[in-house]
CSV table of C-alpha atoms (C1' of nucleotides) in Angstrom, one decimal:
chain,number,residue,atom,x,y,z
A,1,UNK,CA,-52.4,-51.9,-1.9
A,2,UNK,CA,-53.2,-55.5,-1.6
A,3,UNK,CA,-50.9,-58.6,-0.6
A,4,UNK,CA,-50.4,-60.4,-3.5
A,5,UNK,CA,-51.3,-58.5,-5.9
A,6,UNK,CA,-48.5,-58.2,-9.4
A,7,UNK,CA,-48.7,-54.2,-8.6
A,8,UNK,CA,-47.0,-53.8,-5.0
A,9,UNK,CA,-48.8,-50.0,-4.6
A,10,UNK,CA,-46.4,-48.1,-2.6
A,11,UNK,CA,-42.8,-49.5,-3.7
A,12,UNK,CA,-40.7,-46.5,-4.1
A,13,UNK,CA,-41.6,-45.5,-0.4
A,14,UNK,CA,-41.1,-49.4,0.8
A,15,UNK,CA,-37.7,-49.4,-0.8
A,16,UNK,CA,-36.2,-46.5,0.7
A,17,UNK,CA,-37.6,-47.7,4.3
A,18,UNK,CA,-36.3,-51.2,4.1
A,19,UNK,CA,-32.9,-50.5,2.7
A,20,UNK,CA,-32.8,-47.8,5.9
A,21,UNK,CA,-33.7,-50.7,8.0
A,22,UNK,CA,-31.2,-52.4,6.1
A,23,UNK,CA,-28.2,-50.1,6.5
A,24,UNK,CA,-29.3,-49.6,10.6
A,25,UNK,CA,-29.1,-53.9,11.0
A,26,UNK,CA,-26.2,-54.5,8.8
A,27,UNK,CA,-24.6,-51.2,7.8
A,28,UNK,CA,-24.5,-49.4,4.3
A,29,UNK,CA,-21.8,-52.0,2.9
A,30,UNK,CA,-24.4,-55.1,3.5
A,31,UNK,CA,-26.8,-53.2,1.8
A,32,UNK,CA,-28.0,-54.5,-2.1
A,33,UNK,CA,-30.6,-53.5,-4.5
A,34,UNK,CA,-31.0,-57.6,-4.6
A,35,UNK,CA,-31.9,-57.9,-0.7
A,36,UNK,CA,-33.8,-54.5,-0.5
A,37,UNK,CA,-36.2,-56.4,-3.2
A,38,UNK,CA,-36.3,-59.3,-1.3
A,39,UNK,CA,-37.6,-57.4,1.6
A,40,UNK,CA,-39.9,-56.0,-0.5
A,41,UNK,CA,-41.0,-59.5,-1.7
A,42,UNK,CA,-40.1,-57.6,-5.1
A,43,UNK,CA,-37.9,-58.7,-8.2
A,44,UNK,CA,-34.9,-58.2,-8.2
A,45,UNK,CA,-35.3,-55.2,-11.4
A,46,UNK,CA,-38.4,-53.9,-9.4
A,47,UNK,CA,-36.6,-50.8,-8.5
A,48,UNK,CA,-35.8,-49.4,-11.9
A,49,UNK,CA,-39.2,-48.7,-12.2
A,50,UNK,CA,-38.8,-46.0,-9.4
A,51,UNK,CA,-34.9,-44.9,-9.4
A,52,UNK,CA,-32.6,-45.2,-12.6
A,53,UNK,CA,-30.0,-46.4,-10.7
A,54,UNK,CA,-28.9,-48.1,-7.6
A,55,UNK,CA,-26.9,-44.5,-6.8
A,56,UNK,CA,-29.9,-43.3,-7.2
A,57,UNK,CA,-31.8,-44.9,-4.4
A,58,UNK,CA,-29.1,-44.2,-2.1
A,59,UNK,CA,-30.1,-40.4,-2.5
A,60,UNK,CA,-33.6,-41.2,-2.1
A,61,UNK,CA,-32.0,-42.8,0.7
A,62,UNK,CA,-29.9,-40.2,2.1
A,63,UNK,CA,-32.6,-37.5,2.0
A,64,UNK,CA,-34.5,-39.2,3.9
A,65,UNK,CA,-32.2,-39.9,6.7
A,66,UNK,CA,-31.1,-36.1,6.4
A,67,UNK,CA,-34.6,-34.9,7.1
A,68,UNK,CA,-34.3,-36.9,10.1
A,69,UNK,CA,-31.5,-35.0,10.9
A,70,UNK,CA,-33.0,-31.9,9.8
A,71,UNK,CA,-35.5,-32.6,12.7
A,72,UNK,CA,-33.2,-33.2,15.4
A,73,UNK,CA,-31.3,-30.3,14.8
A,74,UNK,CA,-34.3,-28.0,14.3
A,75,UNK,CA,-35.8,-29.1,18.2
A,76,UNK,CA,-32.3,-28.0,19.5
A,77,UNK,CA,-32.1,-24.8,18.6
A,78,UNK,CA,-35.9,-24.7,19.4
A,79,UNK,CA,-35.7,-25.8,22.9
A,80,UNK,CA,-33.4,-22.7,23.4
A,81,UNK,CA,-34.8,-19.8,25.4
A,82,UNK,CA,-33.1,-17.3,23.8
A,83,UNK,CA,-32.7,-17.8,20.0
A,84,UNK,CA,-30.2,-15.3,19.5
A,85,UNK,CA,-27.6,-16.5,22.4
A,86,UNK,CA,-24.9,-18.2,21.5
A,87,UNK,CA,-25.9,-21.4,23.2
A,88,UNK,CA,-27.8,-22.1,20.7
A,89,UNK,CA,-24.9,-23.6,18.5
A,90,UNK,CA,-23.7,-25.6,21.3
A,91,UNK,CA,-26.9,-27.5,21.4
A,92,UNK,CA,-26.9,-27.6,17.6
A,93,UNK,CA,-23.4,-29.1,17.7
A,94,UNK,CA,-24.1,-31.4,20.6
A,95,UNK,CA,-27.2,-33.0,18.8
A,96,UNK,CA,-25.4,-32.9,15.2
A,97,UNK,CA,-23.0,-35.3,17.5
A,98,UNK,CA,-25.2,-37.1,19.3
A,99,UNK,CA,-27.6,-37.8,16.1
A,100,UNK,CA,-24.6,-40.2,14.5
A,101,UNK,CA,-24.0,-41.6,17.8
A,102,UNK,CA,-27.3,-42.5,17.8
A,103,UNK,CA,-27.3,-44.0,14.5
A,104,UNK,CA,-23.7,-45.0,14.2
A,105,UNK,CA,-24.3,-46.3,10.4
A,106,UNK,CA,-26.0,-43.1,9.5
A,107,UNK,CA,-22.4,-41.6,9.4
A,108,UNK,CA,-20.6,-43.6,7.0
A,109,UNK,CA,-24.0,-44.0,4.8
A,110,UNK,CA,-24.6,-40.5,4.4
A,111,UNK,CA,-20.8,-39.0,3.6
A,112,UNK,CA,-19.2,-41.6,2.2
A,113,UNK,CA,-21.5,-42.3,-1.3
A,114,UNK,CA,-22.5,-38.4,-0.8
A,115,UNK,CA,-22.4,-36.4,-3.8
A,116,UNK,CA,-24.2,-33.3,-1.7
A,117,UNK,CA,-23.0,-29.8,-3.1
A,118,UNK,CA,-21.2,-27.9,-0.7
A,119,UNK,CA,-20.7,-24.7,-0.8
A,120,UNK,CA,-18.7,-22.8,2.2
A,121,UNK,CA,-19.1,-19.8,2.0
A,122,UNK,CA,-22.0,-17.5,3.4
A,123,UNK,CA,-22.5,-15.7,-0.3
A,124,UNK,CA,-23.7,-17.3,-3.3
A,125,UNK,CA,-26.6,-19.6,-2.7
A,126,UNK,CA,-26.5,-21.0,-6.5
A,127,UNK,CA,-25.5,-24.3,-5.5
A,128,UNK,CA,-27.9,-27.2,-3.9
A,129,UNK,CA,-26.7,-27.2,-0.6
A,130,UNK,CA,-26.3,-29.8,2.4
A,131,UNK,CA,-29.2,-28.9,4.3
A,132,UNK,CA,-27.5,-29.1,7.7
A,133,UNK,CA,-24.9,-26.4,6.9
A,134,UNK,CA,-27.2,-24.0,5.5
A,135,UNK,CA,-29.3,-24.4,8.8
A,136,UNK,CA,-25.9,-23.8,10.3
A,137,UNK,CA,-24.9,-20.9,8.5
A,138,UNK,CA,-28.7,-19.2,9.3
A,139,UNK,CA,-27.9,-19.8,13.0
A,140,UNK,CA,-24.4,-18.1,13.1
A,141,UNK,CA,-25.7,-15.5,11.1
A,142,UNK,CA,-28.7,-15.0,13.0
A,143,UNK,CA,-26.8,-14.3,16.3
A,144,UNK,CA,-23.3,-12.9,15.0
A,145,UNK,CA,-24.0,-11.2,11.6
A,146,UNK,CA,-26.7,-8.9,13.5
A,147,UNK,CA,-24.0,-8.2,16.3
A,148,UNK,CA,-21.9,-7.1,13.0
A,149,UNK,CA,-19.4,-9.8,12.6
A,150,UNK,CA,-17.4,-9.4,9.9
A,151,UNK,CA,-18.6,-12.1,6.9
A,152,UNK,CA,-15.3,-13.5,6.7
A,153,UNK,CA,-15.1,-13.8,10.7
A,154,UNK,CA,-18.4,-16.0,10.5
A,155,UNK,CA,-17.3,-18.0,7.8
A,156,UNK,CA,-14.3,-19.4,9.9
A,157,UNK,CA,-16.8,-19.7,12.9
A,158,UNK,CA,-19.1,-22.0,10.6
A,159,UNK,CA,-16.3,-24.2,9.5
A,160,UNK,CA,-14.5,-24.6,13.0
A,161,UNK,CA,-18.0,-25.6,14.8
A,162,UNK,CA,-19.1,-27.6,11.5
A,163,UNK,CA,-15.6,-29.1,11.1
A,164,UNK,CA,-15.2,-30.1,15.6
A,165,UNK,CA,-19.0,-31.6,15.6
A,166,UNK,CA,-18.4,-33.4,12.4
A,167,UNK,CA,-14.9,-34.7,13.7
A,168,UNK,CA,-16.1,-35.6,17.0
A,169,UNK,CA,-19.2,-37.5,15.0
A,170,UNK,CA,-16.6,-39.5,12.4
A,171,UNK,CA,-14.3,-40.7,15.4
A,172,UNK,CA,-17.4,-41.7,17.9
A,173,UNK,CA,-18.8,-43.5,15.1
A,174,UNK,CA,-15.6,-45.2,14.5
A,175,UNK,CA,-15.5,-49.4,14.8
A,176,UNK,CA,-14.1,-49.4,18.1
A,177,UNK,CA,-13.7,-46.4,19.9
A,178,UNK,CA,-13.3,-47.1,22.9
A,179,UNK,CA,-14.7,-44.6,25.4
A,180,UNK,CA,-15.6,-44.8,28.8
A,181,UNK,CA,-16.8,-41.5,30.1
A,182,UNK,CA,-20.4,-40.4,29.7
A,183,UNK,CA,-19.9,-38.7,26.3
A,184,UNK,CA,-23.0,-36.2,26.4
A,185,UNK,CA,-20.9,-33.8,29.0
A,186,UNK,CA,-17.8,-34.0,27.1
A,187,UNK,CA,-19.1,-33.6,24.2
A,188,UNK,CA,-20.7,-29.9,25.0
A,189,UNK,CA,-17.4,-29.2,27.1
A,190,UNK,CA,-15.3,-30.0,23.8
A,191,UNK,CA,-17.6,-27.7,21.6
A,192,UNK,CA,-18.0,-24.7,24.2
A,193,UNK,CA,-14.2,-24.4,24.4
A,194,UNK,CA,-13.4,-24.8,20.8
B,1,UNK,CA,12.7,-61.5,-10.4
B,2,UNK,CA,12.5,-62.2,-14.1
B,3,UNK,CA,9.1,-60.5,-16.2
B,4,UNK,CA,8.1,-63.7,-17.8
B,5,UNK,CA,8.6,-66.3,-14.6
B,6,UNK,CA,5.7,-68.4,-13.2
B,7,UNK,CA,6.3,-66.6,-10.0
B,8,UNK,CA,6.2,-63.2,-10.1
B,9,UNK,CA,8.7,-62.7,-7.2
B,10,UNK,CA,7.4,-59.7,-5.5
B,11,UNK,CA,4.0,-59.9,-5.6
B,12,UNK,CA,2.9,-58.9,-2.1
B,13,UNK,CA,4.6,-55.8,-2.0
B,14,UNK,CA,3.6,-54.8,-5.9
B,15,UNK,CA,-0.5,-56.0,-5.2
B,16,UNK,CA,0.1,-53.5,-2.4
B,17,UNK,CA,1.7,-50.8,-4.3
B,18,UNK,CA,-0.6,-51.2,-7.5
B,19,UNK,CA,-3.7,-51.0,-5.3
B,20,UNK,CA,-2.8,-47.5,-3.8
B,21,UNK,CA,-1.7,-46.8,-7.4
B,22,UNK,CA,-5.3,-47.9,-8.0
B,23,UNK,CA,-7.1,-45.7,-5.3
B,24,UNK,CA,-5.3,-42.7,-6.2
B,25,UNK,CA,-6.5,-42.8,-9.5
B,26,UNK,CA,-10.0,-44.2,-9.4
B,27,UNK,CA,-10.8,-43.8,-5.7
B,28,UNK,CA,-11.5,-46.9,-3.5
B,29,UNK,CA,-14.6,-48.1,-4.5
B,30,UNK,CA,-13.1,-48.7,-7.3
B,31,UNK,CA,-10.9,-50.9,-6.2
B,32,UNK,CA,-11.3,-54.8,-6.9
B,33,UNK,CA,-9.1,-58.0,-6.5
B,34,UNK,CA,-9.3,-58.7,-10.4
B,35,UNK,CA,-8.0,-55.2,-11.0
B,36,UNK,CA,-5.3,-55.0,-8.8
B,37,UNK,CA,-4.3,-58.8,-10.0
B,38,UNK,CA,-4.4,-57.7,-13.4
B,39,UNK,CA,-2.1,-54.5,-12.7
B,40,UNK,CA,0.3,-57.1,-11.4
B,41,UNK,CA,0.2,-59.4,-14.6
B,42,UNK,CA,-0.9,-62.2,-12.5
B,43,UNK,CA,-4.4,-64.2,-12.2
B,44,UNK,CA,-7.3,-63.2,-10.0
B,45,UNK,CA,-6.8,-65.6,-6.8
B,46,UNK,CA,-2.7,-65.0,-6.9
B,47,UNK,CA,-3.2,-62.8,-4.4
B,48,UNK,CA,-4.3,-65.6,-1.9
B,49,UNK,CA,-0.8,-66.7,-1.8
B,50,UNK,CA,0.0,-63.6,-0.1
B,51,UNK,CA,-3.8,-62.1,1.8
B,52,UNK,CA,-6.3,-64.4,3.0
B,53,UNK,CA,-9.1,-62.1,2.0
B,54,UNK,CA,-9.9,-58.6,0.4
B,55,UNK,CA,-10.0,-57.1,3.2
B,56,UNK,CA,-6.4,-58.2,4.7
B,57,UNK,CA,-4.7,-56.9,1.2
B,58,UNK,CA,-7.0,-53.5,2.4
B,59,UNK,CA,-5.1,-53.6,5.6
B,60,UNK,CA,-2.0,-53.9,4.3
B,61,UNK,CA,-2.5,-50.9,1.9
B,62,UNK,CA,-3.7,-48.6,4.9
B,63,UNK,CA,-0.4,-49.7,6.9
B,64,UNK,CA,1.8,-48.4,3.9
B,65,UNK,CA,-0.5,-45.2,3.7
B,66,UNK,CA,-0.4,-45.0,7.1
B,67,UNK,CA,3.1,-45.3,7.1
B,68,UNK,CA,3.2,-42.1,4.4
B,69,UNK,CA,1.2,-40.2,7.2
B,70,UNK,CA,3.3,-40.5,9.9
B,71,UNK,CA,6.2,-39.5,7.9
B,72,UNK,CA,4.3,-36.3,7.3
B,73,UNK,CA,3.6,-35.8,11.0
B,74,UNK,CA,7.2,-36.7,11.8
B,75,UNK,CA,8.2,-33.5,9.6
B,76,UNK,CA,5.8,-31.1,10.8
B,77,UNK,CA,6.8,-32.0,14.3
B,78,UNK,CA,10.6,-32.3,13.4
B,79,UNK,CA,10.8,-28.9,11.6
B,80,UNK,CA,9.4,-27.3,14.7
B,81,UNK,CA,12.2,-25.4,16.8
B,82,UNK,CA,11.4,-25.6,20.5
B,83,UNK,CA,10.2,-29.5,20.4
B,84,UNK,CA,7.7,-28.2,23.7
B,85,UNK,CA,6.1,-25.3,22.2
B,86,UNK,CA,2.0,-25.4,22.1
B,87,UNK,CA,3.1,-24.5,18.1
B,88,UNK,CA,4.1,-27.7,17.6
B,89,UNK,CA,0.6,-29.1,17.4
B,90,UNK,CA,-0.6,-26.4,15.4
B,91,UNK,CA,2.1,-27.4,12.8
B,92,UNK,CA,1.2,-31.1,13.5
B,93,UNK,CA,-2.6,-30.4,12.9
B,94,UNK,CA,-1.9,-28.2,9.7
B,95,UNK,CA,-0.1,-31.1,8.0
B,96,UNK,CA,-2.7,-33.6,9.0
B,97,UNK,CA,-5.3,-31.6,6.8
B,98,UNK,CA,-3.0,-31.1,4.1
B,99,UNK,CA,-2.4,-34.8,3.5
B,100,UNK,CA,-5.7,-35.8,2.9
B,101,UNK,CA,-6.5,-32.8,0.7
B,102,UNK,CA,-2.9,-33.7,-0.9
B,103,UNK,CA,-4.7,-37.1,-1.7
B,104,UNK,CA,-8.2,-36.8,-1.6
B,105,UNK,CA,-8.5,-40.4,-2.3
B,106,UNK,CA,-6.7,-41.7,0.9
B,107,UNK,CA,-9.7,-40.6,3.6
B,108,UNK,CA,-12.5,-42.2,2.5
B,109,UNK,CA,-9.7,-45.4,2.3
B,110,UNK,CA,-8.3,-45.3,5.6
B,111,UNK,CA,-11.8,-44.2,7.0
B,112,UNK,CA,-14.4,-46.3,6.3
B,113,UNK,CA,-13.0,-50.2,6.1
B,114,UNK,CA,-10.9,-49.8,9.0
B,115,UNK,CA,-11.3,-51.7,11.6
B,116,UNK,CA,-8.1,-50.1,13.8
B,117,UNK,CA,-8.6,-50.4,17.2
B,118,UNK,CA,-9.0,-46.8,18.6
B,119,UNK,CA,-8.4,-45.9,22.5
B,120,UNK,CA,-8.7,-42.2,23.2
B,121,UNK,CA,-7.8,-42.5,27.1
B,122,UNK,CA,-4.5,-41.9,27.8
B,123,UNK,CA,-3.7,-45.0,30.3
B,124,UNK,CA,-3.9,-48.4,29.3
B,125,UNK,CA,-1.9,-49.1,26.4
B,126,UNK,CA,-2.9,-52.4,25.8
B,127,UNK,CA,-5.1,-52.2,22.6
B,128,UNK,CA,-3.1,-51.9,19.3
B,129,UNK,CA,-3.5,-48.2,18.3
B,130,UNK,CA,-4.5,-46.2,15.4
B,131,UNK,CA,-0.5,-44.9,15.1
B,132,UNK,CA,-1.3,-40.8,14.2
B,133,UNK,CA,-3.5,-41.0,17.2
B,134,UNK,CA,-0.2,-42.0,19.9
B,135,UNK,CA,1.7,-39.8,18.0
B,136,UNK,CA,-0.4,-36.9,19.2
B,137,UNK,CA,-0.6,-38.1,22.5
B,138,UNK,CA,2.7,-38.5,22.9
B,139,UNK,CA,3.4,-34.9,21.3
B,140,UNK,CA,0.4,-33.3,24.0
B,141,UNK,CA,2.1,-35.1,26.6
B,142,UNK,CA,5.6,-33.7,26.2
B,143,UNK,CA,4.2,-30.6,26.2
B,144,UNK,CA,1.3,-30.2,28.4
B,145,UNK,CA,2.0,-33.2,31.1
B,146,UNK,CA,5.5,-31.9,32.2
B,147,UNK,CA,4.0,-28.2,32.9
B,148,UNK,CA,1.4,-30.3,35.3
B,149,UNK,CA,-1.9,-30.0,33.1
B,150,UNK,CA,-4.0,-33.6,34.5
B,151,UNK,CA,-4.8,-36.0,32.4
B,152,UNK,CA,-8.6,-35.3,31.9
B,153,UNK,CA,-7.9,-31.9,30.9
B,154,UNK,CA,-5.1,-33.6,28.4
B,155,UNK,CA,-7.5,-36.0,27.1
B,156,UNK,CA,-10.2,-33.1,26.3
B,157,UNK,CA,-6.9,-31.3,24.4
B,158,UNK,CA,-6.4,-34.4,22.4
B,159,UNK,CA,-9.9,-34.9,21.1
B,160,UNK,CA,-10.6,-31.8,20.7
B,161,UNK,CA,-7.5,-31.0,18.6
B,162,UNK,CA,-8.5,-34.4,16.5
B,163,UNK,CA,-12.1,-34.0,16.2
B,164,UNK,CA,-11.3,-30.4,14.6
B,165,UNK,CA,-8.5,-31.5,12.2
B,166,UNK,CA,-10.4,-34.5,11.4
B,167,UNK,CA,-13.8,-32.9,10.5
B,168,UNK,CA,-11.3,-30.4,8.5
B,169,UNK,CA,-9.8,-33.2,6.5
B,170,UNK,CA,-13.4,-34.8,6.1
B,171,UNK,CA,-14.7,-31.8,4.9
B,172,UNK,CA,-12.1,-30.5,2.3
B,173,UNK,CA,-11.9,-33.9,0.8
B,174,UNK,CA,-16.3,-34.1,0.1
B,175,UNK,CA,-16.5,-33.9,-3.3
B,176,UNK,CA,-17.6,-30.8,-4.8
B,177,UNK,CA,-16.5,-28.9,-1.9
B,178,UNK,CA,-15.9,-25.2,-3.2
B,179,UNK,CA,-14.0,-22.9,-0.8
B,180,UNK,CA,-12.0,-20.9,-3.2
B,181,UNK,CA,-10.0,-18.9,-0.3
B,182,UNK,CA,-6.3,-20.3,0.6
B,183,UNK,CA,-6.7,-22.8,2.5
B,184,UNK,CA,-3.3,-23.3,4.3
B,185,UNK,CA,-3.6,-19.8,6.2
B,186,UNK,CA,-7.1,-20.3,7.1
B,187,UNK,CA,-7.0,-24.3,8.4
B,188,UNK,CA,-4.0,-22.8,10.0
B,189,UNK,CA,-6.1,-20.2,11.9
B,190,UNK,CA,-9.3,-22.1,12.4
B,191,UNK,CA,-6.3,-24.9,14.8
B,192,UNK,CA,-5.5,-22.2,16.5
B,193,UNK,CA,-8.6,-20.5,17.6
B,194,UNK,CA,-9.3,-23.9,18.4
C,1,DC,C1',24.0,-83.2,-8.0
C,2,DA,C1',19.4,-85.4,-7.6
C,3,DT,C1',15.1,-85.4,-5.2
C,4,DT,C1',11.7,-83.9,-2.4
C,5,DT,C1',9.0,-80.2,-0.4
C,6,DA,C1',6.6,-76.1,0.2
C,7,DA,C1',5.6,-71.8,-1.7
C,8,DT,C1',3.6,-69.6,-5.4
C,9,DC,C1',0.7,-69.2,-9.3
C,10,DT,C1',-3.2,-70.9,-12.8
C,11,DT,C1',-7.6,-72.9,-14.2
C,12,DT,C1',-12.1,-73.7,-13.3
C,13,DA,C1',-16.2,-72.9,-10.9
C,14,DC,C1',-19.9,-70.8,-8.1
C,15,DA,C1',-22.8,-67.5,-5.7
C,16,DG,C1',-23.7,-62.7,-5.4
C,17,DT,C1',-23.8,-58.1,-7.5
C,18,DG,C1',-25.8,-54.0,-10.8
C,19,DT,C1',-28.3,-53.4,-14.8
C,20,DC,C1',-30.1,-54.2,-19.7
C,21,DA,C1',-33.8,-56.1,-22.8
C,22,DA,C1',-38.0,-58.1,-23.6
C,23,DG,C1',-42.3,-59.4,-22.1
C,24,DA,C1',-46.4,-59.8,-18.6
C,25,DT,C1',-49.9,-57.6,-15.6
C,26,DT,C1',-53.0,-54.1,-14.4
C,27,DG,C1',-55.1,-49.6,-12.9
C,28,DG,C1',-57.1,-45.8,-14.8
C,29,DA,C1',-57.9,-42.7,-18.9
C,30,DA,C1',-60.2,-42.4,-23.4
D,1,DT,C1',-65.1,-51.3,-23.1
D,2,DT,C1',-60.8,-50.5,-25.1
D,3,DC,C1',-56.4,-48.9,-24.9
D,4,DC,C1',-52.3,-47.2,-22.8
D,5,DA,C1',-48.8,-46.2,-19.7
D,6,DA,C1',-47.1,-47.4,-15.4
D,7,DT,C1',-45.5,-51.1,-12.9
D,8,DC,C1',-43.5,-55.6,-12.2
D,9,DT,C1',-41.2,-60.3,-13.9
D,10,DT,C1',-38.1,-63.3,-16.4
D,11,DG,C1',-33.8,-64.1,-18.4
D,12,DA,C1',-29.4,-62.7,-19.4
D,13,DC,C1',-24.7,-60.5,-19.1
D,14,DA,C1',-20.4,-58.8,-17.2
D,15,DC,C1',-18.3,-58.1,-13.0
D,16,DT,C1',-17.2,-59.3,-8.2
D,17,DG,C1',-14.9,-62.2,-4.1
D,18,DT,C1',-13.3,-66.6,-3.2
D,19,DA,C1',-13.1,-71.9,-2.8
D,20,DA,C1',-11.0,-76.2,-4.8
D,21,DA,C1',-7.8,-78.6,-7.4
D,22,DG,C1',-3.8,-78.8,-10.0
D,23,DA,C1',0.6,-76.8,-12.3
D,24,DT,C1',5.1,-74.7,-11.8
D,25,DT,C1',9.3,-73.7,-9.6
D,26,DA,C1',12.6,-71.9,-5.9
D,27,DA,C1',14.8,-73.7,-2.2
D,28,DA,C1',15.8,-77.2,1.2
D,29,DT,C1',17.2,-81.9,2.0
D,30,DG,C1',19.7,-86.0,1.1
DNA sequence: CATTTAATCTTTACAGTGTCAAGATTGGAA
DNA sequence: TTCCAATCTTGACACTGTAAAGATTAAATG
């Protein structure tokens, strides 16, 4: 709680924030257990106290960022007027693009060290999933399975709309891209035609 | 030329080779100078005779990965019949997936330290290009230009042909990805409901 | 052929990294 | 009040990229 006192009181928390600030300044390859401590005005072996590893942080990490995500996705589909039109996805996808451009580091953080479970298809929910997709798969489901779309048919809908936002996300996060147009338009014209 | 020599007498080009040896097997965080010096049978700053940095050996191992690519694009586009046919993309974009997931190892490589200058705009050629990405252009152009589609229109085509056989690629190389189904067919499919 | 030169490689060294082992501090339970 | 378990520090180790200085040798020069 206090300043200066030996116990810092709400480290684990501190650590995950700073190294976020971190990665947003300097990008996830600048980041280090040894300067997230620093910030911290912590040793440098502080951190084992809360995470066994430096790997492990980076979840601690990730999650965090991802319920971020989680959020800005969620006020998309909410701001729809009719949650069972399939506008809906389009304003999923356009935020799951605009999220990264947002936060251009987020991208490269989140699936590069990722060791997220993925599991593509709709069945079989055995596997500790990557939150984003499952909300993904609810959505399709929601508006396609009750129209009775075939399982197999929604499965390929998932992965073509997961697999266009995602793509548009890794190349406008690229080190420059060049791109002059306003992006937002394009973005949704790119997604409604796929 | 000789084993034992002072000079090794082809070290560029084996540092190089070695390396993608390296990131094929261990995947590229893997990858350090030492390593790759060692591989060679040489000490850990020999490679300064030949890259001024990490990161400029890095560049020279995307170029010959690169390089692997294109041949691979080359083919699809090659073994096509009618060199104009909309079908030529979809070949194109099929073997762009099957690359990466060919070698898992080479996406998170060429992805994430590059620093390839990327214009997505058709005009104005003179930024030095990410070389799978003209390639495309070229191929949309040949087909789609000479039948009088405009360029905005073309440029939408390209990215949104990219973004979908990007995010494919970035998705089936996540580790732990399970999609037990043959993938061929359906990457196949999910390009051409594009 | 002899000699110089420039390219190539080695040795040594240093700061930064993740992490282990041992010990210091301290808030809260007994 | 005492004790303990959680939390944090100090010190150390192996590994990393890379700078500086010197050794070796292929190739150019005379």
């Amino acid at each position: 709680m206090s300043n200066k006192s030996y116990h810092h009181g709400n480290l684990r928390n501190a650590l995950v924030e700073k190294g976020i600030e971190l990665i947003n300044q300097k990008g996830s390859e600048q980041l280090s257990l040894r300067k997230v401590s620093a910030l911290c005005g912590v040793s440098q072996t502080a951190p084992y106290s809360h995470f066994q590893s430096k790997e492990d942080l980076l979840e601690a990490m990730q999650e965090y960022v991802i319920q971020q995500f989680m959020e800005v996705l969620e006020h998309a589909i909410n701001s729809c007027p009719k949650q069972n039109d399939p506008d809906v996805l389009i304003q999923m996808g356009k935020n799951y693009v605009l999220f990264f451009i947002n936060h251009p580091q987020y991208f490269q953080f989140l699936f590069s060290h990722t060791n997220i479970e993925m599991k593509l298809s709709l069945d079989a929910d055995e596997v500790k999933n990557f939150p984003p997709l499952e909300l993904l798969k609810t959505i399709v489901v929601r508006i396609y399975g009750e129209a009775g779309m075939p399982n197999e048919k929604m499965e390929d809908t998932i992965i073509s709309l997961w697999a266009t936002v995602h793509g548009l996300a890794a190349i406008a996060t690229m080190k420059n891209v060049h791109y002059d147009k306003d992006w937002e338009m394009k973005i949704e014209n790119i997604i409604r035609n796929r």
